[in-house]
PDB file of N, CA and C in Angstrom:
ATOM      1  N   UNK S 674     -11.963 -24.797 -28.186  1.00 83.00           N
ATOM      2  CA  UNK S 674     -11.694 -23.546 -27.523  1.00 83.00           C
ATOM      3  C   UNK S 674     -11.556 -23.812 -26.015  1.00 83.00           C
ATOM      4  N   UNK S 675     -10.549 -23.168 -25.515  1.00 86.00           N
ATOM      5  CA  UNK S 675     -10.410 -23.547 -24.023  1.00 86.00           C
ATOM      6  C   UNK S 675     -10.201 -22.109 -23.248  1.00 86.00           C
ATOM      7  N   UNK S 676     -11.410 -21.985 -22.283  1.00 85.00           N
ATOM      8  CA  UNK S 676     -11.859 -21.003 -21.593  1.00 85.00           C
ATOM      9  C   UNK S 676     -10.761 -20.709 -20.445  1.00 85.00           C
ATOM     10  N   UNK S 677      -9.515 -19.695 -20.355  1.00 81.00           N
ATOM     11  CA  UNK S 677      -9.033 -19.387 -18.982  1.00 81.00           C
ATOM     12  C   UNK S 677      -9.581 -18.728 -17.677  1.00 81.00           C
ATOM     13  N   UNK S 678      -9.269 -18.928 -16.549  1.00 82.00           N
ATOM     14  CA  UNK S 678     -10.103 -18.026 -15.701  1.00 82.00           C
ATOM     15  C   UNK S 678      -8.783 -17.673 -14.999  1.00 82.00           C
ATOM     16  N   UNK S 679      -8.415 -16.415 -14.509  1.00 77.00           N
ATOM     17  CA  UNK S 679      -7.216 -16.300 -13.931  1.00 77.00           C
ATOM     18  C   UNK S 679      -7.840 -15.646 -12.497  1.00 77.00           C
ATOM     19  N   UNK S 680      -6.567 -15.366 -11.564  1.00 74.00           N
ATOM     20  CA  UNK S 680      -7.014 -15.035 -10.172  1.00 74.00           C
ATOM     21  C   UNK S 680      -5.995 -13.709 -10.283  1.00 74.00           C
ATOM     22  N   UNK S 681      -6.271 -12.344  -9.676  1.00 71.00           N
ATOM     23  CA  UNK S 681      -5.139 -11.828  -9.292  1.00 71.00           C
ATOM     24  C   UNK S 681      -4.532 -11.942  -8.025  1.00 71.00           C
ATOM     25  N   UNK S 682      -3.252 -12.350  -7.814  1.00 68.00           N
ATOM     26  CA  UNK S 682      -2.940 -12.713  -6.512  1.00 68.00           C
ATOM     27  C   UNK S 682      -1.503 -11.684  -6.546  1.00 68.00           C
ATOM     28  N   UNK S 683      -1.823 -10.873  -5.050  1.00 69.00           N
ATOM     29  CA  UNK S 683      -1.142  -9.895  -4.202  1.00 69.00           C
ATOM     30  C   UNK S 683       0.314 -10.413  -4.023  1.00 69.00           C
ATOM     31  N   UNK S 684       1.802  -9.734  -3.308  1.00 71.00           N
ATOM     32  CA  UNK S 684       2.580 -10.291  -3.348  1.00 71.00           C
ATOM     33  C   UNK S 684       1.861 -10.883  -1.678  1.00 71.00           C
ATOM     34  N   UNK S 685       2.659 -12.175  -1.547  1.00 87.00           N
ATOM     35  CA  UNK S 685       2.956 -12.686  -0.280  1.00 87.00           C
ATOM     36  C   UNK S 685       4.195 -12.579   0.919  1.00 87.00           C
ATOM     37  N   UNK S 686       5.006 -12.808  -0.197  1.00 90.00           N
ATOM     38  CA  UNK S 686       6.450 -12.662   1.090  1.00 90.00           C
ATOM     39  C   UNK S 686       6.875 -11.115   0.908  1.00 90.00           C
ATOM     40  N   UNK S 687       7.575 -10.436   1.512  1.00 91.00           N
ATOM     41  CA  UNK S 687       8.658  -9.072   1.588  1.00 91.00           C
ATOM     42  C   UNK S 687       9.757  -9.633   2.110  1.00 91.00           C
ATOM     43  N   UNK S 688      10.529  -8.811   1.906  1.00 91.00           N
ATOM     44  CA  UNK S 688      12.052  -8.818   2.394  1.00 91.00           C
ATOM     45  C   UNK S 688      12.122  -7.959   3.745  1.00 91.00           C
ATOM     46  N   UNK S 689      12.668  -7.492   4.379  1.00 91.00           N
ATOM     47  CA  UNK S 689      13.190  -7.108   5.441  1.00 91.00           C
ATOM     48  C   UNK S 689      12.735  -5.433   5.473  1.00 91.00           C
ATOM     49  N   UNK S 690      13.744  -4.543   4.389  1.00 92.00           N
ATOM     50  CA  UNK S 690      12.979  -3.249   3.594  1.00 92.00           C
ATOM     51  C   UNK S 690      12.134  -2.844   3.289  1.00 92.00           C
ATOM     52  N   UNK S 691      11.019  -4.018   2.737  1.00 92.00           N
ATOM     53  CA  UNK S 691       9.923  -4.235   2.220  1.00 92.00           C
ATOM     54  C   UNK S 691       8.911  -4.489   3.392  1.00 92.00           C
ATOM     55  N   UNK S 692       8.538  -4.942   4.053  1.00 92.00           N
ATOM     56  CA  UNK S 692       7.749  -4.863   5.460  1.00 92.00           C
ATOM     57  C   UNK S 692       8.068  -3.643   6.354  1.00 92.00           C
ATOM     58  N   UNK S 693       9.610  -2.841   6.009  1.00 93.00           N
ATOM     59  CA  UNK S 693       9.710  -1.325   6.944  1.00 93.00           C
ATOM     60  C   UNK S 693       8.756  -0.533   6.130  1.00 93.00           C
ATOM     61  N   UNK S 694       8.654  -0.636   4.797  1.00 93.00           N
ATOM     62  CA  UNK S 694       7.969   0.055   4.258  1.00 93.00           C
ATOM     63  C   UNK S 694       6.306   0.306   3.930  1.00 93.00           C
ATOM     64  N   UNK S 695       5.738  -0.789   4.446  1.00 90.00           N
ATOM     65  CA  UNK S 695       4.489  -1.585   3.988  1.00 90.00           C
ATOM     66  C   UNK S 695       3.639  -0.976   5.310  1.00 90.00           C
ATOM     67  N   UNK S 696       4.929  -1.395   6.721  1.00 92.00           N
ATOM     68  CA  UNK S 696       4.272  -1.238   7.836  1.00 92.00           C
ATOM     69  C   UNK S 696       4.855   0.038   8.352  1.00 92.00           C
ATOM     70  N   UNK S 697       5.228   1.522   7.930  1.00 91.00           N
ATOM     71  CA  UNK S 697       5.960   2.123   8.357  1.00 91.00           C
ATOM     72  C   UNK S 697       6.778   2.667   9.423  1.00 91.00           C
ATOM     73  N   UNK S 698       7.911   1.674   9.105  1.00 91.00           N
ATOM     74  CA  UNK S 698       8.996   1.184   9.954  1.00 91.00           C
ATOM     75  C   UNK S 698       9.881   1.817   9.643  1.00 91.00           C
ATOM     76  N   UNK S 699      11.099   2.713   9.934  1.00 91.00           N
ATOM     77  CA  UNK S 699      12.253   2.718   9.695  1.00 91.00           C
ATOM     78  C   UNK S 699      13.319   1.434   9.495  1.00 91.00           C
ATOM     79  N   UNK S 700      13.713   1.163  10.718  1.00 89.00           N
ATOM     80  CA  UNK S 700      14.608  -0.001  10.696  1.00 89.00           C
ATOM     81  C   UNK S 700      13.799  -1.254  11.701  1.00 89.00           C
ATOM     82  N   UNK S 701      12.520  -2.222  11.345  1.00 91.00           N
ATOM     83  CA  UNK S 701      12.350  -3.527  11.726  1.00 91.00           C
ATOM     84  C   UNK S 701      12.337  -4.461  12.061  1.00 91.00           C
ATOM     85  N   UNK S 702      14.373  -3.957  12.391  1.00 91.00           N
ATOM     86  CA  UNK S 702      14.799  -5.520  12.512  1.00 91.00           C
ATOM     87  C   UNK S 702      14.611  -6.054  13.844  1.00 91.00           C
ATOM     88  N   UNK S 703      14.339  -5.400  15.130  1.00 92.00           N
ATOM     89  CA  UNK S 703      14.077  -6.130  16.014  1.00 92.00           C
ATOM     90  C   UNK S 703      12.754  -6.601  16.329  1.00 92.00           C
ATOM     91  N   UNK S 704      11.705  -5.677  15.992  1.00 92.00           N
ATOM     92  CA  UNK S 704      10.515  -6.214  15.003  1.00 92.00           C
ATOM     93  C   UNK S 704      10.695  -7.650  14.370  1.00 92.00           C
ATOM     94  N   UNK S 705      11.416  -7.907  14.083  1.00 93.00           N
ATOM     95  CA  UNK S 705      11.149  -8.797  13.029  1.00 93.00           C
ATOM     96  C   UNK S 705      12.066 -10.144  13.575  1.00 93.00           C
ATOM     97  N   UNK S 706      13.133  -9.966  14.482  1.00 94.00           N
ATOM     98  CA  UNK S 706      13.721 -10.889  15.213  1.00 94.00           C
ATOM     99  C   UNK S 706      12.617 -10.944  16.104  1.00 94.00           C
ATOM    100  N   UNK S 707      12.063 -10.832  16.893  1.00 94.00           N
ATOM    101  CA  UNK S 707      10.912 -10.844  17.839  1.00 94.00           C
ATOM    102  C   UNK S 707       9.860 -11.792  17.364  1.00 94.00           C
ATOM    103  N   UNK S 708       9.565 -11.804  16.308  1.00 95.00           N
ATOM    104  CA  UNK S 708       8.150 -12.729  15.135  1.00 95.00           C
ATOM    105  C   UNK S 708       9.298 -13.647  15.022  1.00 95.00           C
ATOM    106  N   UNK S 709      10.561 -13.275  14.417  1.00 94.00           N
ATOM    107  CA  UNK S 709      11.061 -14.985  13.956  1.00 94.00           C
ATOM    108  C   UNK S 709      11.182 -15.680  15.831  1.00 94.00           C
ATOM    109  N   UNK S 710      11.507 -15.458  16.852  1.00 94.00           N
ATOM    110  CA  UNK S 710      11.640 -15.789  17.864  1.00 94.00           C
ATOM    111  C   UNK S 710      10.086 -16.381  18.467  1.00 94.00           C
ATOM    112  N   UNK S 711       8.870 -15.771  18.575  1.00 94.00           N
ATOM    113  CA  UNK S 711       7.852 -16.197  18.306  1.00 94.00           C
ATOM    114  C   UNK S 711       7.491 -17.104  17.234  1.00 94.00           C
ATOM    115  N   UNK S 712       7.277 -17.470  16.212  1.00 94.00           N
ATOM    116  CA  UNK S 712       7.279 -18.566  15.585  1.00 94.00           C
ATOM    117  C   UNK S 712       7.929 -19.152  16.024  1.00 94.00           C
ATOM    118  N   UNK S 713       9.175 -18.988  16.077  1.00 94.00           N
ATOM    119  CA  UNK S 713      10.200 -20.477  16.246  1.00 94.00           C
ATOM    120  C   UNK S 713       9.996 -20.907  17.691  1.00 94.00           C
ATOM    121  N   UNK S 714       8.777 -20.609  18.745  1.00 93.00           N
ATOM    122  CA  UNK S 714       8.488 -21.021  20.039  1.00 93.00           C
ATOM    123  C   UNK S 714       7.377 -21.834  19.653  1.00 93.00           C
ATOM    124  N   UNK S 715       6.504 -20.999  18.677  1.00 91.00           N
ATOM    125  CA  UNK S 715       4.979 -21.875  18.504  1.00 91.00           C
ATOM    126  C   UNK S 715       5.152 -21.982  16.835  1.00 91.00           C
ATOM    127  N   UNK S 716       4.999 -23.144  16.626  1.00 89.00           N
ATOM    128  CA  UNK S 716       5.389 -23.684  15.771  1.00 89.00           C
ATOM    129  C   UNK S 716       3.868 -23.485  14.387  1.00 89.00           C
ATOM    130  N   UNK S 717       2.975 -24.115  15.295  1.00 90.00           N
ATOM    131  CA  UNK S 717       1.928 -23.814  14.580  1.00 90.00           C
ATOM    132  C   UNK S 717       0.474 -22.705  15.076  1.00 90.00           C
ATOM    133  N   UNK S 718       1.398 -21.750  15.541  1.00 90.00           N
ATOM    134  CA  UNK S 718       0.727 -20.813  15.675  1.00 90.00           C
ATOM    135  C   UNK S 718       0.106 -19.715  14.221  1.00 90.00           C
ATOM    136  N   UNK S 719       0.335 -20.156  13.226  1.00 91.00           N
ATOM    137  CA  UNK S 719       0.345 -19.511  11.724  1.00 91.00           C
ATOM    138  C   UNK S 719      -0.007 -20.498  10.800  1.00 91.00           C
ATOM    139  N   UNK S 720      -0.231 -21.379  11.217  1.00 89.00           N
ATOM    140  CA  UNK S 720      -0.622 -22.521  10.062  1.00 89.00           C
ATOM    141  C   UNK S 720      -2.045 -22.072   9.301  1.00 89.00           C
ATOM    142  N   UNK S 721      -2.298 -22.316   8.122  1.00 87.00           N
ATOM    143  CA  UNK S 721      -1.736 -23.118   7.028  1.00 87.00           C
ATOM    144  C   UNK S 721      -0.416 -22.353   6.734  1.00 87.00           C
ATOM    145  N   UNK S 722      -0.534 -21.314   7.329  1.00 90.00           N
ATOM    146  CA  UNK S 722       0.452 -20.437   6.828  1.00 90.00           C
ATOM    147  C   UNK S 722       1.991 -20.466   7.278  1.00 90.00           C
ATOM    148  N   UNK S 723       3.026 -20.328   6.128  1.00 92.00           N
ATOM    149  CA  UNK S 723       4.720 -20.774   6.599  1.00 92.00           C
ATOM    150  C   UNK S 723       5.529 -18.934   7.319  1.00 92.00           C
ATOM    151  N   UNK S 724       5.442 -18.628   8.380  1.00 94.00           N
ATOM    152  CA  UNK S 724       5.247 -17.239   8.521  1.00 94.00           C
ATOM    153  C   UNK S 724       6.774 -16.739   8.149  1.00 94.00           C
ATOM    154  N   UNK S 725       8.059 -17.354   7.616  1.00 94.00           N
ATOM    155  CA  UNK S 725       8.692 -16.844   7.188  1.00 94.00           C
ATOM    156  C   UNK S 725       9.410 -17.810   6.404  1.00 94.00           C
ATOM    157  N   UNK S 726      10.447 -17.271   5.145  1.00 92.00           N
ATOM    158  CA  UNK S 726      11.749 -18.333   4.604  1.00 92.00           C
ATOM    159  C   UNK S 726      12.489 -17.884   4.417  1.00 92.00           C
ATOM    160  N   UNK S 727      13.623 -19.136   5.234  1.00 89.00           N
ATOM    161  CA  UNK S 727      15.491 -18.522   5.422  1.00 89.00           C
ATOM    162  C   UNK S 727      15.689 -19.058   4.136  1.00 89.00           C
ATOM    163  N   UNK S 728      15.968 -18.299   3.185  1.00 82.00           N
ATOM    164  CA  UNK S 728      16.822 -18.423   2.564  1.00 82.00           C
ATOM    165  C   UNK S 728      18.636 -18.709   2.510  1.00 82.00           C
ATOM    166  N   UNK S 729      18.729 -19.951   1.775  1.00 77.00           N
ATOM    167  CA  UNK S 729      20.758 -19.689   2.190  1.00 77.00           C
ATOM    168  C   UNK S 729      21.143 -18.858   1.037  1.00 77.00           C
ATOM    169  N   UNK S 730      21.484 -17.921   1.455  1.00 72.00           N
ATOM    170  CA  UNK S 730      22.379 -17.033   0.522  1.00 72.00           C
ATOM    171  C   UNK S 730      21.783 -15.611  -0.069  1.00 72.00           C
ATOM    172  N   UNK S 731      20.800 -15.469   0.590  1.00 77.00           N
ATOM    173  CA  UNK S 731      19.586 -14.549   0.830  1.00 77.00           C
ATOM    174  C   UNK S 731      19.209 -13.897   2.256  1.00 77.00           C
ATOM    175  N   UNK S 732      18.639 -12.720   1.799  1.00 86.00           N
ATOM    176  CA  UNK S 732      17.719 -12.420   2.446  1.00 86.00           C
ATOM    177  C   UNK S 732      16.408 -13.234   3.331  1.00 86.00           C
ATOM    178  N   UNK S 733      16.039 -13.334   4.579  1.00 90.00           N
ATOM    179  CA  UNK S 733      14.929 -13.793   4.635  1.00 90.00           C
ATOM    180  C   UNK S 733      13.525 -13.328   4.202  1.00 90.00           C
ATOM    181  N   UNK S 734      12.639 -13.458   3.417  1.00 93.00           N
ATOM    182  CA  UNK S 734      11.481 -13.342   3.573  1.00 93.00           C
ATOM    183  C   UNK S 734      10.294 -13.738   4.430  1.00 93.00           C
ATOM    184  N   UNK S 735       9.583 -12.818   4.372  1.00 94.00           N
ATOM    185  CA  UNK S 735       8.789 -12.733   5.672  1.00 94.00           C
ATOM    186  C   UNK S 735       6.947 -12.817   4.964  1.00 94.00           C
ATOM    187  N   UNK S 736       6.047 -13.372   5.200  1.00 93.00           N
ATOM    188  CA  UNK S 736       4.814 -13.293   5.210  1.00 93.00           C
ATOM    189  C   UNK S 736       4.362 -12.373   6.039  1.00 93.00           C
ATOM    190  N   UNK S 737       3.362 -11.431   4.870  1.00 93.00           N
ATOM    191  CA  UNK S 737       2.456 -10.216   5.098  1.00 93.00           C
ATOM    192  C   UNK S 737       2.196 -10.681   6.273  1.00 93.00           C
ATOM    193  N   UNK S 738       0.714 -11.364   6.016  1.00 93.00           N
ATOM    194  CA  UNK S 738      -0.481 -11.696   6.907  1.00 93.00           C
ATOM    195  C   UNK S 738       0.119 -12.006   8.212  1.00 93.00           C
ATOM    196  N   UNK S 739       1.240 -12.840   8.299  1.00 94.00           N
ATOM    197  CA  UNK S 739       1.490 -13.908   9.597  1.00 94.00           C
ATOM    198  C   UNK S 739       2.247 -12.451   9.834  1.00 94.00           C
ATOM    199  N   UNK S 740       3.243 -11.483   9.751  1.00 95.00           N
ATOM    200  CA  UNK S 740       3.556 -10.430  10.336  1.00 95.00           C
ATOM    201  C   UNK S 740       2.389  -9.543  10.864  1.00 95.00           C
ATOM    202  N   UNK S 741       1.781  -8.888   9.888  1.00 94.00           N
ATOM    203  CA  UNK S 741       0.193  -8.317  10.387  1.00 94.00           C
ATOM    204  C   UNK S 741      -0.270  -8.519  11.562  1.00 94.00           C
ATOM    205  N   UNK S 742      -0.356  -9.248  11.428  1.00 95.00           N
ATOM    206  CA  UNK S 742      -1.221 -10.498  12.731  1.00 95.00           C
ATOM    207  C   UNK S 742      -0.412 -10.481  14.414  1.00 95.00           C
ATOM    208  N   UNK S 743       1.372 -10.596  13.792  1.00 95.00           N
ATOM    209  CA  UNK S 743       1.938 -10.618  15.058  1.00 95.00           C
ATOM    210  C   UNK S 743       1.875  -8.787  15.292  1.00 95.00           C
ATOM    211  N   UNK S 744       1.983  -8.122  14.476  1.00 94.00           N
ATOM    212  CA  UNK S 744       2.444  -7.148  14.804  1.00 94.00           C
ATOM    213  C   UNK S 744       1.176  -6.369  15.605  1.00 94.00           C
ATOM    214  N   UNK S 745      -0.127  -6.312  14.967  1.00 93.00           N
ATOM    215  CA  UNK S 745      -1.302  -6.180  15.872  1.00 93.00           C
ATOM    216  C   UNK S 745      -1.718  -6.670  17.292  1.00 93.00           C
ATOM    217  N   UNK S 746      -1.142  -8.355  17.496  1.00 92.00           N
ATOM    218  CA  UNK S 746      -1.349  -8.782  18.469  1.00 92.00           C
ATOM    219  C   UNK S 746       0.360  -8.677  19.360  1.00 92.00           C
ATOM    220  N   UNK S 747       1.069  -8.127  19.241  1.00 92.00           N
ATOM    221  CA  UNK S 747       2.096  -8.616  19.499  1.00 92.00           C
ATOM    222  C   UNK S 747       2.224  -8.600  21.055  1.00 92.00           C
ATOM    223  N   UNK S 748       1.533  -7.943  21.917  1.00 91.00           N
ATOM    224  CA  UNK S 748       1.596  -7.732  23.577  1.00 91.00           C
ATOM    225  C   UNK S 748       0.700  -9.117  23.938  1.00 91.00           C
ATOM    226  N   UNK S 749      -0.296  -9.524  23.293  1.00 91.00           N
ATOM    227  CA  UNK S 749      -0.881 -10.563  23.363  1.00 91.00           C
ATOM    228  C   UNK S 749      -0.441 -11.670  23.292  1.00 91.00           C
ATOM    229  N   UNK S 750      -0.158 -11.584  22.093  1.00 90.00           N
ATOM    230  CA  UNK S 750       0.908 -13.098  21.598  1.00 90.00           C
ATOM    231  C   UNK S 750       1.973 -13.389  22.607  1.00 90.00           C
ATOM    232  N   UNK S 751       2.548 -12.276  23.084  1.00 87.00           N
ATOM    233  CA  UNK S 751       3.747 -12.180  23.535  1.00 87.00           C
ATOM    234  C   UNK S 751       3.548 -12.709  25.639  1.00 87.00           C
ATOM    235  N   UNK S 752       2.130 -12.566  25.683  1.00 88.00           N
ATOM    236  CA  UNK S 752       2.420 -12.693  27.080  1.00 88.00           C
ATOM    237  C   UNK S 752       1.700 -13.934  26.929  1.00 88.00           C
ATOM    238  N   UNK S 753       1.068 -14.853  26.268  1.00 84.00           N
ATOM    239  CA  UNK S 753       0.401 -16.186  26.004  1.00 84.00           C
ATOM    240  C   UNK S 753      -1.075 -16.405  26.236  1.00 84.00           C
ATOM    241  N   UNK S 754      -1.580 -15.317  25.846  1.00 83.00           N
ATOM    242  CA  UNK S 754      -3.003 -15.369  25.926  1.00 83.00           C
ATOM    243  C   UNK S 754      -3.585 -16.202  24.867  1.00 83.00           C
ATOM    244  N   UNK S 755      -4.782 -16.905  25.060  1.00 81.00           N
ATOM    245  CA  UNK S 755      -5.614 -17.258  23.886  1.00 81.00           C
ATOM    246  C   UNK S 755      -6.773 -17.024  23.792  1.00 81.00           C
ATOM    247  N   UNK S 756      -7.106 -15.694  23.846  1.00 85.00           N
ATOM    248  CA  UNK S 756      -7.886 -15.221  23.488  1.00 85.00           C
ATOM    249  C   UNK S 756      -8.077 -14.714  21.929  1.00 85.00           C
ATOM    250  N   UNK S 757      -7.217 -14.820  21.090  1.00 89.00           N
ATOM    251  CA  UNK S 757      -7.088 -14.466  19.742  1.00 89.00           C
ATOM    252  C   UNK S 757      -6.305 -15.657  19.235  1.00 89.00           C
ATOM    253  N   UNK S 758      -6.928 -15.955  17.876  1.00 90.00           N
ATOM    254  CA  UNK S 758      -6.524 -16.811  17.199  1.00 90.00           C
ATOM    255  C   UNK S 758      -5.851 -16.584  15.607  1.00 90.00           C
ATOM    256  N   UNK S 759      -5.132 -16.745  14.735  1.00 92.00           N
ATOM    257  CA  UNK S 759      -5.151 -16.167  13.801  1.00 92.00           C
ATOM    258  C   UNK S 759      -6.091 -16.736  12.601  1.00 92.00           C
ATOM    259  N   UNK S 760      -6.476 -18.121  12.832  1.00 91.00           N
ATOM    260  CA  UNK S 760      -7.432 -18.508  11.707  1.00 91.00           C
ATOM    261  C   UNK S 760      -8.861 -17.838  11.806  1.00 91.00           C
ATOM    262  N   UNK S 761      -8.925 -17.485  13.726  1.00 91.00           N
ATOM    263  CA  UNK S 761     -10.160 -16.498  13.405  1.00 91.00           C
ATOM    264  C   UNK S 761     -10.389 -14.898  13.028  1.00 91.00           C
ATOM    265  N   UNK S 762      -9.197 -14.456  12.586  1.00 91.00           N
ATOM    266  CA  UNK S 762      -8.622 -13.450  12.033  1.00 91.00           C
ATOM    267  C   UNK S 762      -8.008 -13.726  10.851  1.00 91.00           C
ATOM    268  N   UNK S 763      -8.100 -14.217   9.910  1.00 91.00           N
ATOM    269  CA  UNK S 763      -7.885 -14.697   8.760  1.00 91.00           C
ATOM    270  C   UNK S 763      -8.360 -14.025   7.831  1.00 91.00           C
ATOM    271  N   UNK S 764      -9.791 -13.970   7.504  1.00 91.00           N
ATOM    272  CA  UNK S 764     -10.465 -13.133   6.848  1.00 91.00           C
ATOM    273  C   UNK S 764     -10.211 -12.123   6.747  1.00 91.00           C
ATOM    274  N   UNK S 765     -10.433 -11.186   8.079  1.00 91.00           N
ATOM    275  CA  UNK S 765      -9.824  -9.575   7.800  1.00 91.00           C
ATOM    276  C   UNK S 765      -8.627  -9.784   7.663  1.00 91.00           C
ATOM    277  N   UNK S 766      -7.743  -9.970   7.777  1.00 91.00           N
ATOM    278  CA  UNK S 766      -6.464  -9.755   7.614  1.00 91.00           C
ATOM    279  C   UNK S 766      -6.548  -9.932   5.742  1.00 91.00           C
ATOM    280  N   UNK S 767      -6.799 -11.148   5.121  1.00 89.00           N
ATOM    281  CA  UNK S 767      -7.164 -11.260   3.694  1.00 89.00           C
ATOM    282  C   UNK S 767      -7.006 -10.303   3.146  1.00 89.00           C
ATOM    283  N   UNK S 768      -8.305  -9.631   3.666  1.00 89.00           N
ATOM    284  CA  UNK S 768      -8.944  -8.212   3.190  1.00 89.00           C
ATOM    285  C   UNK S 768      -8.107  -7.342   3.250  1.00 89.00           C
ATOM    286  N   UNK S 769      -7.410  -6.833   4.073  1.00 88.00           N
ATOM    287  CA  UNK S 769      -6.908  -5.398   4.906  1.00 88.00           C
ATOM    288  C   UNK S 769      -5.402  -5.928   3.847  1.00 88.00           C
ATOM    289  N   UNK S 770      -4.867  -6.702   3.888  1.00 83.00           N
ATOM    290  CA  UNK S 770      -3.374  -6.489   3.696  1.00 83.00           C
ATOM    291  C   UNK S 770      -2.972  -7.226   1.889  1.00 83.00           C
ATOM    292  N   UNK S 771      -4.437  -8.140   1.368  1.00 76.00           N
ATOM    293  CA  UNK S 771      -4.481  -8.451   0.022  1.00 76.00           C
ATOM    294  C   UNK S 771      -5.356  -7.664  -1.003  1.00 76.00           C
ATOM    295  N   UNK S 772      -5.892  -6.324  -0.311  1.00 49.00           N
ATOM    296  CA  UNK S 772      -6.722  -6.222  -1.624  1.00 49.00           C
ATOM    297  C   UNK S 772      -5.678  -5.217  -2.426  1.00 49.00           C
TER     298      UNK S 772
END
């Protein structure tokens, strides 16, 4: 007899629509060019976490948490403070945007 243990796991990525809706947004997209422009400055500012994927021939998808995160801190992030980290915000974020 072989015992399963399963996990329930939340979605991770959204689409473009899907984060206007999550985070109530109308239209995101400069929202969301703004985070891909941020990441693509700090590279490992989101690690372990991949904070978005270009798809070719797709839509990009975008990570909850690593959006969350920019979108809360985004005046912060944005002027280069380090006073906030996201691995030390990790946890709540978990919580708040996976349960």
């Amino acid at each position: 007899m072989v015992i399963l243990q399963t996990k329930q796991k939340t979605q991770q990525y959204a689409f473009t629509k899907d984060i206007g809706r999550i985070f109530g947004y109308k239209d995101p997209v400069k929202l969301l060019k703004g985070f891909r422009d941020y990441v693509d400055s700090h590279p490992n500012a989101f690690n372990p976490y991949k904070p978005y994927l270009k798809n070719q021939g797709m839509d990009t998808l975008y990570d909850i948490i690593c959006f969350a995160f920019y979108l809360e801190n985004r005046d912060l992030l944005e002027s280069g403070t380090r006073s906030i980290s996201f691995t030390g915000e990790l946890t709540r974020l978990r919580e708040v945007y996976q349960a």
